[in-house]
Amino acid sequence: MAKKNSPKSKAKSMPPRKAVAGDLSNGGSADAPIDISSSPKKEVAEKATRSKGSPGRKKKEMSPTSKKRALKESELEQEQEPTSKKTKASPAPTTPKKEKNGSPATGRSPSPSDQAATVVDKANWQGFCEIESDPAYFSVILREIGVRGITVREVPFLDPGTLSMIPNPIFGLILLFRHREFDLAAQEKTCPSNVWFANQMPGQNSCATLAMIHALLNVSKEENPDVDIGEHMRQFKQFTSTFTPFQRGEAFASWNYVKKIHNSFAKEMDILENDKHLAHKVNKAKKEGKPAKPGKERRHSADSNATDDSADSFEENAHHYIAFVPIAGSIWKLDGMDAQPTLMGSYDAENGENWLDAISDRIMALMAAGDDDYGVYAIAQCPLAPLRRQICEGHNTFRRVERRLAAINTDWKSFATEEETQEPSSPSFLADMAPEELAGFPVPEDVEEEIDEEEMSELVVRRTCLVREITEATMQYVVEEAQVNQENQAAEERRWDYGPAIKKWMEMLAENGFLEENLHLFPLEDRKKK
């Protein structure tokens, strides 16, 4: 099934629409125009105007000597000293200092070709960058948006054994595949009130982030108290609650808070490639004389599970993310390229039916009918919160058992075995917790009643079992915590742009003749294939 090195996700691209909504992260309205009065380019122009002085001011005459003196010291040195053969014509590539989110620090826009894209570049760019289909990057994006208690995991197979290894519950499945339409007949005429769904705006590679938001904004807080979608997401959901899917899509496209986090992964080459591809689609539409319609520019296959095997169709049908989400006993396909949600089936949770069993066969049929270029990812509950609660509750129960044993016999450890007197492991977070915080995980009342009624032998057995359970939960917590750290490290490495350094290195190899000397090692046929 899914490959570990899955291809980049490409949203359906076409000429971008003019933004009509304000920045929702700053409390703006979706109907308010974007304020460009404080753009970096305008500030630079205003500074340049002020430096010239007022039109009526008489300019001070300068002698040639004073002009020479007014030059910068570096310019004088460059003018007086001839350039030696060893001096490089262009400076060495530099990468601006990074901010906390891993992006280069603010600089001029557009940044020079020998530098990485800066925060200003990414803020001024109106698109969404392509991101490799790596669950680590997706998990980091959600955490930085403010979501707590959620993790993204790759699902190599949709069989019960594999799904049992994914943290539960699973709130949605994200399918990455070469886009084609299917099940159009089941598409709703209007969006149901209990389903949050948004259209994907043209010309943006936002399908991965939008698919995850489709899953999260349909999670029931009452049924999943360990999941917190964050204040930004709650405000956005409330703000768009009465919107149509198209209006929600426009609001999402203008949501700079999420766009900034998404584009923190963008490199300069990613931005250039996206703009080049978009320009190609615009020119192609102009030559054909048929302006592209929203959401239709890449759809060549019919409403079927089958695919068009032609090379042109394979290239045109870009990779796309869609979400399958359970909502109140129904399973919905939420595809931003569709006009409305699509009902895929139903399940009876009260009788123990699992929504994954009801949709797995359908997803596998879709993948079997297409190419092998796909991936499946689960939006699941992060195990850290349940494990943390289990460990804290276990320690409180352990102390209750200890007090009960001491009340029966203070010297009970003198005739107990070594295994029966072992102490449970204590994770690092437990030492940092205040007593009142730990008291927030009380022992269940029925367990307290059982402890008060048990004899010493039964209490010793319970104590031994508690030590074993707490130690096992602590080990799992350490493993999950290490995975979170690995995800953060992977995201930080992905955000670092090595492109300028590689470009400069190749230029130096070309200048000293190394590339030409070793060109014979790469046959012409291989170079044509590349």
Short mmCIF file of C-alpha atoms in Angstrom, two decimals, residues 217-499:
data_model
loop_
_atom_site.label_atom_id
_atom_site.label_comp_id
_atom_site.label_asym_id
_atom_site.label_seq_id
_atom_site.Cartn_x
_atom_site.Cartn_y
_atom_site.Cartn_z
CA LEU A 217 -13.58 20.50 13.13
CA ASN A 218 -16.00 17.58 13.07
CA VAL A 219 -14.68 15.96 16.28
CA SER A 220 -17.19 15.95 19.13
CA LYS A 221 -15.68 17.57 22.23
CA GLU A 222 -18.25 15.91 24.49
CA GLU A 223 -17.27 12.42 23.32
CA ASN A 224 -13.51 13.14 23.24
CA PRO A 225 -12.52 15.30 26.23
CA ASP A 226 -8.78 14.63 25.72
CA VAL A 227 -8.84 16.43 22.34
CA ASP A 228 -8.50 20.21 22.27
CA ILE A 229 -8.60 21.85 18.83
CA GLY A 230 -7.28 25.12 20.26
CA GLU A 231 -8.66 28.64 20.57
CA HIS A 232 -7.86 29.66 16.98
CA MET A 233 -9.71 26.67 15.54
CA ARG A 234 -12.69 27.16 17.84
CA GLN A 235 -13.02 30.81 16.85
CA PHE A 236 -12.69 29.94 13.16
CA LYS A 237 -15.37 27.24 13.41
CA GLN A 238 -17.72 29.57 15.24
CA PHE A 239 -17.04 32.41 12.80
CA THR A 240 -17.81 30.23 9.75
CA SER A 241 -20.68 28.26 11.28
CA THR A 242 -23.32 29.95 9.08
CA PHE A 243 -21.16 30.10 5.92
CA THR A 244 -21.64 28.07 2.77
CA PRO A 245 -18.81 25.68 1.78
CA PHE A 246 -17.56 28.21 -0.77
CA GLN A 247 -17.53 31.04 1.78
CA ARG A 248 -15.71 28.80 4.25
CA GLY A 249 -13.15 28.02 1.56
CA GLU A 250 -12.57 31.72 0.94
CA ALA A 251 -12.24 32.32 4.68
CA PHE A 252 -9.75 29.46 4.98
CA ALA A 253 -7.71 30.78 2.03
CA SER A 254 -7.47 34.14 3.85
CA TRP A 255 -6.67 32.62 7.25
CA ASN A 256 -3.11 33.92 7.52
CA TYR A 257 -2.54 32.32 10.91
CA VAL A 258 -2.72 28.81 9.46
CA LYS A 259 -1.16 29.82 6.13
CA LYS A 260 1.92 31.15 7.93
CA ILE A 261 2.39 27.86 9.78
CA HIS A 262 1.82 25.82 6.61
CA ASN A 263 4.23 27.96 4.59
CA SER A 264 6.92 27.84 7.26
CA PHE A 265 7.93 24.65 5.44
CA ALA A 266 8.30 26.52 2.13
CA LYS A 267 11.70 26.87 0.53
CA GLU A 268 12.57 29.40 -2.12
CA MET A 269 12.53 26.70 -4.80
CA ASP A 270 9.08 25.54 -3.64
CA ILE A 271 7.67 29.03 -4.15
CA LEU A 272 9.32 29.41 -7.56
CA GLU A 273 8.14 25.98 -8.75
CA ASN A 274 4.57 26.65 -7.62
CA ASP A 275 4.49 30.03 -9.38
CA LYS A 276 5.98 28.53 -12.54
CA HIS A 277 3.41 25.73 -12.62
CA LEU A 278 0.58 28.19 -12.01
CA ALA A 279 1.82 30.46 -14.81
CA HIS A 280 1.97 27.47 -17.15
CA LYS A 281 -1.67 26.58 -16.40
CA VAL A 282 -2.77 30.18 -16.99
CA ASN A 283 -0.94 30.41 -20.33
CA LYS A 284 -2.34 27.05 -21.40
CA ALA A 285 -5.88 28.16 -20.60
CA LYS A 286 -5.36 31.40 -22.56
CA LYS A 287 -4.05 29.56 -25.62
CA GLU A 288 -6.98 27.17 -25.60
CA GLY A 289 -9.35 30.12 -25.25
CA LYS A 290 -11.24 28.30 -22.52
CA PRO A 291 -10.87 29.89 -19.09
CA ALA A 292 -10.55 27.25 -16.40
CA LYS A 293 -13.45 26.77 -14.06
CA PRO A 294 -12.93 26.48 -10.30
CA GLY A 295 -12.15 22.90 -9.32
CA LYS A 296 -12.33 21.53 -12.89
CA GLU A 297 -8.90 22.20 -14.33
CA ARG A 298 -7.47 18.75 -13.47
CA ARG A 299 -10.50 16.53 -13.70
CA HIS A 300 -10.29 14.36 -16.78
CA SER A 301 -11.56 11.02 -15.52
CA ALA A 302 -15.22 10.12 -15.33
CA ASP A 303 -17.26 9.38 -12.24
CA SER A 304 -15.75 5.95 -11.75
CA ASN A 305 -13.15 4.00 -9.84
CA ALA A 306 -11.23 3.54 -13.08
CA THR A 307 -8.42 5.86 -14.15
CA ASP A 308 -7.13 7.19 -17.45
CA ASP A 309 -3.77 5.53 -18.09
CA SER A 310 -2.58 8.07 -20.68
CA ALA A 311 0.60 9.97 -19.88
CA ASP A 312 -1.12 13.35 -20.20
CA SER A 313 -3.89 12.38 -17.82
CA PHE A 314 -1.42 10.88 -15.35
CA GLU A 315 0.49 14.17 -15.31
CA GLU A 316 -2.61 16.35 -15.14
CA ASN A 317 -4.34 14.41 -12.32
CA ALA A 318 -2.20 15.74 -9.49
CA HIS A 319 -1.88 14.21 -6.05
CA HIS A 320 -4.67 15.26 -3.76
CA TYR A 321 -5.75 14.75 -0.13
CA ILE A 322 -9.32 13.96 0.88
CA ALA A 323 -10.78 13.07 4.28
CA PHE A 324 -13.15 10.30 5.39
CA VAL A 325 -14.75 11.37 8.68
CA PRO A 326 -17.36 9.73 11.00
CA ILE A 327 -20.07 12.14 12.15
CA ALA A 328 -23.03 11.04 14.26
CA GLY A 329 -23.25 7.51 12.85
CA SER A 330 -22.56 8.50 9.23
CA ILE A 331 -19.32 8.42 7.23
CA TRP A 332 -18.61 11.39 4.99
CA LYS A 333 -16.15 11.99 2.20
CA LEU A 334 -14.91 15.57 2.61
CA ASP A 335 -13.09 16.57 -0.58
CA GLY A 336 -12.39 20.28 -0.97
CA MET A 337 -12.61 19.90 -4.75
CA ASP A 338 -16.24 18.73 -4.47
CA ALA A 339 -19.08 21.20 -4.22
CA GLN A 340 -20.68 19.43 -1.23
CA PRO A 341 -19.93 16.54 1.19
CA THR A 342 -20.59 12.97 0.03
CA LEU A 343 -22.32 10.39 2.23
CA MET A 344 -20.32 7.13 2.07
CA GLY A 345 -22.17 4.91 4.54
CA SER A 346 -23.33 4.49 8.13
CA TYR A 347 -22.48 2.50 11.26
CA ASP A 348 -24.10 1.75 14.61
CA ALA A 349 -21.67 2.75 17.34
CA GLU A 350 -24.11 1.86 20.12
CA ASN A 351 -24.06 -1.80 19.01
CA GLY A 352 -20.26 -1.85 18.83
CA GLU A 353 -19.84 -1.26 15.10
CA ASN A 354 -16.60 0.44 14.09
CA TRP A 355 -16.74 3.08 11.37
CA LEU A 356 -13.35 1.92 10.06
CA ASP A 357 -14.81 -1.49 9.19
CA ALA A 358 -17.59 0.21 7.24
CA ILE A 359 -15.26 2.32 5.04
CA SER A 360 -12.04 0.27 4.74
CA ASP A 361 -13.27 -1.89 1.86
CA ARG A 362 -14.39 1.16 -0.10
CA ILE A 363 -11.02 2.91 0.30
CA MET A 364 -9.11 -0.25 -0.66
CA ALA A 365 -11.28 -0.61 -3.78
CA LEU A 366 -10.42 2.96 -4.77
CA MET A 367 -6.71 2.28 -4.37
CA ALA A 368 -6.86 -1.05 -6.19
CA ALA A 369 -8.59 0.54 -9.21
CA GLY A 370 -5.93 3.26 -9.56
CA ASP A 371 -2.14 3.38 -9.59
CA ASP A 372 0.11 2.43 -6.69
CA ASP A 373 0.91 6.06 -5.92
CA TYR A 374 -1.13 6.64 -2.76
CA GLY A 375 -0.96 6.88 1.00
CA VAL A 376 -3.35 6.64 3.95
CA TYR A 377 -2.96 8.59 7.19
CA ALA A 378 -4.95 8.47 10.41
CA ILE A 379 -5.95 11.51 12.47
CA ALA A 380 -5.87 9.82 15.86
CA GLN A 381 -5.79 10.66 19.54
CA CYS A 382 -2.26 11.17 20.83
CA PRO A 383 -1.56 8.57 23.57
CA LEU A 384 0.27 11.08 25.80
CA ALA A 385 -2.84 12.51 27.46
CA PRO A 386 -4.50 9.15 28.29
CA LEU A 387 -1.16 7.75 29.49
CA ARG A 388 -0.56 10.79 31.65
CA ARG A 389 -3.99 10.38 33.23
CA GLN A 390 -3.42 6.63 33.74
CA ILE A 391 -0.05 7.21 35.43
CA CYS A 392 -1.36 9.93 37.76
CA GLU A 393 -4.44 7.93 38.71
CA GLY A 394 -2.26 4.85 39.23
CA HIS A 395 0.05 6.70 41.63
CA ASN A 396 -2.90 8.02 43.64
CA THR A 397 -4.34 4.51 43.85
CA PHE A 398 -0.93 3.15 44.85
CA ARG A 399 -0.69 5.63 47.73
CA ARG A 400 -4.21 4.71 48.86
CA VAL A 401 -3.20 1.04 48.99
CA GLU A 402 -0.02 1.96 50.91
CA ARG A 403 -2.05 3.85 53.54
CA ARG A 404 -4.46 0.96 53.89
CA LEU A 405 -1.60 -1.55 54.37
CA ALA A 406 0.06 0.71 56.95
CA ALA A 407 -3.23 0.95 58.81
CA ILE A 408 -3.44 -2.86 59.01
CA ASN A 409 0.24 -3.50 59.85
CA THR A 410 3.01 -0.88 59.75
CA ASP A 411 5.64 -3.63 59.44
CA TRP A 412 4.02 -5.53 56.57
CA LYS A 413 7.11 -5.20 54.30
CA SER A 414 9.21 -7.33 56.70
CA PHE A 415 7.45 -10.53 55.66
CA ALA A 416 6.77 -9.60 51.98
CA THR A 417 8.85 -10.75 49.00
CA GLU A 418 11.18 -8.47 47.05
CA GLU A 419 8.73 -8.31 44.13
CA GLU A 420 5.91 -7.32 46.45
CA THR A 421 7.87 -4.37 47.88
CA GLN A 422 9.02 -2.82 44.60
CA GLU A 423 8.26 0.83 43.95
CA PRO A 424 6.62 2.09 40.73
CA SER A 425 8.61 4.16 38.27
CA SER A 426 8.06 7.89 38.30
CA PRO A 427 8.18 9.81 35.00
CA SER A 428 9.78 13.24 34.93
CA PHE A 429 6.48 15.11 34.63
CA LEU A 430 5.25 13.58 37.90
CA ALA A 431 8.06 15.24 39.87
CA ASP A 432 7.13 18.63 38.42
CA MET A 433 3.45 18.34 39.32
CA ALA A 434 2.10 20.23 42.30
CA PRO A 435 0.14 18.20 44.91
CA GLU A 436 -3.11 19.91 43.99
CA GLU A 437 -2.51 19.14 40.30
CA LEU A 438 -1.93 15.46 41.03
CA ALA A 439 -5.08 15.47 43.17
CA GLY A 440 -6.98 16.30 40.01
CA PHE A 441 -6.77 12.58 39.10
CA PRO A 442 -8.68 11.00 42.01
CA VAL A 443 -9.11 7.31 42.66
CA PRO A 444 -12.49 6.08 41.33
CA GLU A 445 -15.05 5.66 44.10
CA ASP A 446 -15.70 1.98 43.35
CA VAL A 447 -11.93 1.27 43.56
CA GLU A 448 -11.73 3.08 46.90
CA GLU A 449 -14.55 0.92 48.27
CA GLU A 450 -12.79 -2.25 47.11
CA ILE A 451 -9.50 -1.18 48.74
CA ASP A 452 -11.22 -0.44 52.06
CA GLU A 453 -12.80 -3.92 52.11
CA GLU A 454 -9.75 -5.99 51.06
CA GLU A 455 -7.52 -7.99 53.41
CA MET A 456 -3.73 -7.61 53.54
CA SER A 457 -3.00 -10.45 51.10
CA GLU A 458 -5.38 -8.97 48.55
CA LEU A 459 -3.91 -5.50 49.02
CA VAL A 460 -0.37 -6.82 48.42
CA VAL A 461 -1.49 -8.43 45.17
CA ARG A 462 -3.22 -5.21 44.09
CA ARG A 463 -0.09 -3.23 44.94
CA THR A 464 2.09 -5.53 42.81
CA CYS A 465 -0.28 -5.21 39.86
CA LEU A 466 -0.31 -1.42 40.21
CA VAL A 467 3.50 -1.27 40.12
CA ARG A 468 3.51 -3.35 36.95
CA GLU A 469 0.79 -1.24 35.26
CA ILE A 470 2.39 2.10 36.20
CA THR A 471 5.82 0.97 34.99
CA GLU A 472 4.41 -0.22 31.66
CA ALA A 473 2.46 3.00 31.14
CA THR A 474 5.57 5.04 31.98
CA MET A 475 7.61 3.18 29.37
CA GLN A 476 4.93 3.83 26.74
CA TYR A 477 4.84 7.49 27.72
CA VAL A 478 8.61 7.80 27.26
CA VAL A 479 8.36 6.20 23.80
CA GLU A 480 5.54 8.52 22.70
CA GLU A 481 7.36 11.56 24.10
CA ALA A 482 10.48 10.57 22.16
CA GLN A 483 8.41 10.31 18.97
CA VAL A 484 7.09 13.85 19.47
CA ASN A 485 10.67 15.10 19.84
CA GLN A 486 11.67 13.24 16.67
CA GLU A 487 8.77 14.84 14.79
CA ASN A 488 9.84 18.30 15.95
CA GLN A 489 13.42 17.59 14.88
CA ALA A 490 12.30 16.33 11.45
CA ALA A 491 10.21 19.47 10.92
CA GLU A 492 13.10 21.73 11.91
CA GLU A 493 15.40 19.98 9.43
CA ARG A 494 12.77 20.21 6.67
CA ARG A 495 12.40 23.94 7.22
CA TRP A 496 16.11 24.58 6.74
CA ASP A 497 16.83 25.59 3.14
CA TYR A 498 20.06 24.13 1.74
CA GLY A 499 19.21 25.25 -1.81
#
